[in-house]
mmCIF file with all atom_site columns, C-alpha atoms in Angstrom:
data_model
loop_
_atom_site.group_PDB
_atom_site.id
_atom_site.type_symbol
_atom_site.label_atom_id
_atom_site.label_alt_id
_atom_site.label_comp_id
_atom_site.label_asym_id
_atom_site.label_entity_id
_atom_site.label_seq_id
_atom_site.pdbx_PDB_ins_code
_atom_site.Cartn_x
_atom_site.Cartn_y
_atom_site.Cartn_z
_atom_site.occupancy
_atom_site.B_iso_or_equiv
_atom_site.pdbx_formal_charge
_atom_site.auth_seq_id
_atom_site.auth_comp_id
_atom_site.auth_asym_id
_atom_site.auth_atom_id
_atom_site.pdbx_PDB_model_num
ATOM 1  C CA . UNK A 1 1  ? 22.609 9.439  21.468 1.00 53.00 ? 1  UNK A CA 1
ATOM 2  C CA . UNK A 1 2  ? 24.303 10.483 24.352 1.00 65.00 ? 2  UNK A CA 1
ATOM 3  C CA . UNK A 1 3  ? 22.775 13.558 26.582 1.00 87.00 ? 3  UNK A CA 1
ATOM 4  C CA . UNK A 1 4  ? 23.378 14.826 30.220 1.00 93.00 ? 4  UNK A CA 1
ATOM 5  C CA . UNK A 1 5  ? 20.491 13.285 32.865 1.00 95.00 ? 5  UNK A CA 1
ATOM 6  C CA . UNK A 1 6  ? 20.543 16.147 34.709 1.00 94.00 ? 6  UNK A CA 1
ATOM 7  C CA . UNK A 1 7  ? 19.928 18.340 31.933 1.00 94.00 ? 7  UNK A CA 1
ATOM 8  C CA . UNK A 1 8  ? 16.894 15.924 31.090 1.00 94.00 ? 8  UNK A CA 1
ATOM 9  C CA . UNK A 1 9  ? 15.325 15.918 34.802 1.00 95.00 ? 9  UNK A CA 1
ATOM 10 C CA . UNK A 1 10 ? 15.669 19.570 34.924 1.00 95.00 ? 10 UNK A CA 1
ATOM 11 C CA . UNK A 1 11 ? 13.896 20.426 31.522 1.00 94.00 ? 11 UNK A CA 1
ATOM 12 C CA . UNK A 1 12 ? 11.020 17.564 32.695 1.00 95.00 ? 12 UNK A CA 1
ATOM 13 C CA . UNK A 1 13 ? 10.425 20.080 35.745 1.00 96.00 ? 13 UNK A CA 1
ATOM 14 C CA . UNK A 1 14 ? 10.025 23.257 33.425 1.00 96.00 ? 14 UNK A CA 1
ATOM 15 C CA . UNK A 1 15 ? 8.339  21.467 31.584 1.00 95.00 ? 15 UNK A CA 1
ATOM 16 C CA . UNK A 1 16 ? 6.133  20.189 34.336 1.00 94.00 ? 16 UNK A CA 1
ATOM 17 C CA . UNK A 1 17 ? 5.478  23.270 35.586 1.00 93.00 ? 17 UNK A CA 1
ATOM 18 C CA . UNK A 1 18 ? 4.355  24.461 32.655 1.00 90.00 ? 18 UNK A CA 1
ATOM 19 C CA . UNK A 1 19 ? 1.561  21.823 32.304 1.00 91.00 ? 19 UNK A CA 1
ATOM 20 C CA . UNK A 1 20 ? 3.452  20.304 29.672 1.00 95.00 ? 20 UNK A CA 1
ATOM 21 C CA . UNK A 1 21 ? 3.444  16.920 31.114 1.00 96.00 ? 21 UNK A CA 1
ATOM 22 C CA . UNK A 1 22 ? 3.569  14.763 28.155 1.00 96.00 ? 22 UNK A CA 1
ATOM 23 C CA . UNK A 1 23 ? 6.704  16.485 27.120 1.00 97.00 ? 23 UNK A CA 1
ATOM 24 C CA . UNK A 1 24 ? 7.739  16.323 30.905 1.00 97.00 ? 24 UNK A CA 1
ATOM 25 C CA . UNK A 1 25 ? 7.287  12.211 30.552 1.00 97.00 ? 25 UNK A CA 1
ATOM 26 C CA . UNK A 1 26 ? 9.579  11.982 27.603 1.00 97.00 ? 26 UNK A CA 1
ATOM 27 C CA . UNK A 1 27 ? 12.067 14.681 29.118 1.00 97.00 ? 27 UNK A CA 1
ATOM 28 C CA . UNK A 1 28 ? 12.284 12.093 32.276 1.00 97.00 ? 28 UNK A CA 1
ATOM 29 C CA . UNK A 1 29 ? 12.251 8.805  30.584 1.00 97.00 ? 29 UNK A CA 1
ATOM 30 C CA . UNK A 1 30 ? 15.411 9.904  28.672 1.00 97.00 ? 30 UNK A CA 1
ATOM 31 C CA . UNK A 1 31 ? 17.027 11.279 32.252 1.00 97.00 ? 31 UNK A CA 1
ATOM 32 C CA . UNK A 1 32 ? 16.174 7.772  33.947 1.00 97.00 ? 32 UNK A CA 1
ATOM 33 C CA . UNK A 1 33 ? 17.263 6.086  30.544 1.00 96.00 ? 33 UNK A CA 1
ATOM 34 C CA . UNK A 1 34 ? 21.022 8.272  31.264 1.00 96.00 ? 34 UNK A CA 1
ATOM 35 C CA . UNK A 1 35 ? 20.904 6.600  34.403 1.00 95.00 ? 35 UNK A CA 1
ATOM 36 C CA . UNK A 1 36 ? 19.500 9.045  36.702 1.00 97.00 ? 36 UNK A CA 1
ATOM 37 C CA . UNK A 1 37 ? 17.509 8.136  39.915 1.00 97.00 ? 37 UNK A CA 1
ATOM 38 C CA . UNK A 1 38 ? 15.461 10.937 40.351 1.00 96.00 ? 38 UNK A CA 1
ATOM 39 C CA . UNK A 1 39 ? 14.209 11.081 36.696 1.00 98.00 ? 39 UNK A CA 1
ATOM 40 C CA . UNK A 1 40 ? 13.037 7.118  36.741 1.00 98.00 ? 40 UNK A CA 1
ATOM 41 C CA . UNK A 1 41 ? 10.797 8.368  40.518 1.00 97.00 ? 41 UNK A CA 1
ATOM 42 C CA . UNK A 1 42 ? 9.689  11.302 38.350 1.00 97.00 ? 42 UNK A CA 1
ATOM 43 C CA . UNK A 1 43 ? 7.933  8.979  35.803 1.00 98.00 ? 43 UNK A CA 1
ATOM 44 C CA . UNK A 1 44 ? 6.554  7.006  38.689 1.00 97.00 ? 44 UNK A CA 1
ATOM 45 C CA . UNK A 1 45 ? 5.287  10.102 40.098 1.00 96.00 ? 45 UNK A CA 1
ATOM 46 C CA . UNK A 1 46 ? 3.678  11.372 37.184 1.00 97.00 ? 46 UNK A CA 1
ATOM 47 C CA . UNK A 1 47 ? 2.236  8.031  36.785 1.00 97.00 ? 47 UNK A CA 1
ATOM 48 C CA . UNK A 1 48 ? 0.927  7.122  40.368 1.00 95.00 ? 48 UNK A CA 1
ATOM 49 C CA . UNK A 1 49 ? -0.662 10.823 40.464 1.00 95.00 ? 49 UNK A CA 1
ATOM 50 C CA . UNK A 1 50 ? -2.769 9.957  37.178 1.00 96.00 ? 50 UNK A CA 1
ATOM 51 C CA . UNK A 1 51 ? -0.958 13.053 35.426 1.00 95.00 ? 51 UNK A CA 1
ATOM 52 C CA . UNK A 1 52 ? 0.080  10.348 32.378 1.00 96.00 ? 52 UNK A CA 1
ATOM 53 C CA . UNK A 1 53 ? -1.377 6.841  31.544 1.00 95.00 ? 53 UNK A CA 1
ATOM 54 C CA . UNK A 1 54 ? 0.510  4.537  32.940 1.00 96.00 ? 54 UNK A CA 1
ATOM 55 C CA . UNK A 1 55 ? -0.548 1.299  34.400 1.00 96.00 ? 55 UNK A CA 1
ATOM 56 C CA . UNK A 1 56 ? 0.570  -0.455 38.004 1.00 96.00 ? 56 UNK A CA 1
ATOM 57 C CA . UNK A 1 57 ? 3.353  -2.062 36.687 1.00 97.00 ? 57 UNK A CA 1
ATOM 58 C CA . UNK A 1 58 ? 4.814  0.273  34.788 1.00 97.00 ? 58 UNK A CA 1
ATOM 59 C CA . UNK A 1 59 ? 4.996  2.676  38.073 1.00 97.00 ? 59 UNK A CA 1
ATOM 60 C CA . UNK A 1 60 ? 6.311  0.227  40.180 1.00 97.00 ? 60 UNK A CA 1
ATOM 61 C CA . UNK A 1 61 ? 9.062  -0.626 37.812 1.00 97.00 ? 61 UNK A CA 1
ATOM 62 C CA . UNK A 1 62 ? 9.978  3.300  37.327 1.00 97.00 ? 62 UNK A CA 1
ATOM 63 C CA . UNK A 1 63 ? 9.710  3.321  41.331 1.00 97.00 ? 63 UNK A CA 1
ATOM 64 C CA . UNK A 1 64 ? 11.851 0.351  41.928 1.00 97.00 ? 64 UNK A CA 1
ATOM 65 C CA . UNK A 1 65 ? 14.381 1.271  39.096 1.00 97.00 ? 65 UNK A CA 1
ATOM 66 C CA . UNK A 1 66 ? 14.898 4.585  41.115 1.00 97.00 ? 66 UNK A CA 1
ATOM 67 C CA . UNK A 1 67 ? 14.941 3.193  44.586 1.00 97.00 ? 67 UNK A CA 1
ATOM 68 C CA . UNK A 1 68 ? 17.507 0.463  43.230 1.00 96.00 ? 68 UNK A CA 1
ATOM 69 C CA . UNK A 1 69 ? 19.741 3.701  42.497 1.00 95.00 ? 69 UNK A CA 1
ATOM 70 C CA . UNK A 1 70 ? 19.570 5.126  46.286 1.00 95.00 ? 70 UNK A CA 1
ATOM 71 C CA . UNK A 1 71 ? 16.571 7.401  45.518 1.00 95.00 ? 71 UNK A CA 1
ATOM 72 C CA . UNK A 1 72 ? 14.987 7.434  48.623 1.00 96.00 ? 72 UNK A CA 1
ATOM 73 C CA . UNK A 1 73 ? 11.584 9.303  47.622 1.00 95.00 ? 73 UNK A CA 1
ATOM 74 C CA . UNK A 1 74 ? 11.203 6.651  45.492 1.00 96.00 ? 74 UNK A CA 1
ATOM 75 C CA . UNK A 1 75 ? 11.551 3.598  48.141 1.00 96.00 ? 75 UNK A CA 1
ATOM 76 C CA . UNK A 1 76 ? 9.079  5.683  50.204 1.00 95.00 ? 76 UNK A CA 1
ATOM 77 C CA . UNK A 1 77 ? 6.420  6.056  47.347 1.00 92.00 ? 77 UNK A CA 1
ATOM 78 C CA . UNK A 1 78 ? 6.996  2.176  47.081 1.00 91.00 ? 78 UNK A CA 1
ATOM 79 C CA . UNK A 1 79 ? 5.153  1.395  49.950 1.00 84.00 ? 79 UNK A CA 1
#
């Protein structure tokens, strides 16, 4: 329950860095889930660069989701 988005996109780039990526996913999935454009594009990301299983469809929903929300990395990386 509840949570700050930013909070969650920011510990899914520490934990990114890190090479933590699986806890990076979850960390981002619960930032796009707050509502937060960038986080949804950085599970897309993660996904269209092979870092975590995901399949087409699940990337382009995590890409449109974000570019629905004005994210504009995420409208580019939609083709």
């Amino acid at each position: 329950e509840g949570g700050d988005a930013t909070g969650c996109n920011n510990l899914g780039a520490v934990l990114q860095d890190t090479v933590r990526v699986d806890d990076a996913l979850v960390a981002y999935r619960r930032g796009c889930d707050l509502g937060l454009a960038m986080a949804c594009g950085q599970v897309g990301a993660l996904g269209s660069a092979g870092l975590v299983p995901m399949n087409h469809d699940e990337i382009t929903t995590m890409l449109s989701r974000a570019c629905e929300r004005a994210d504009a990395r995420s409208c580019a990386n939609l083709g």
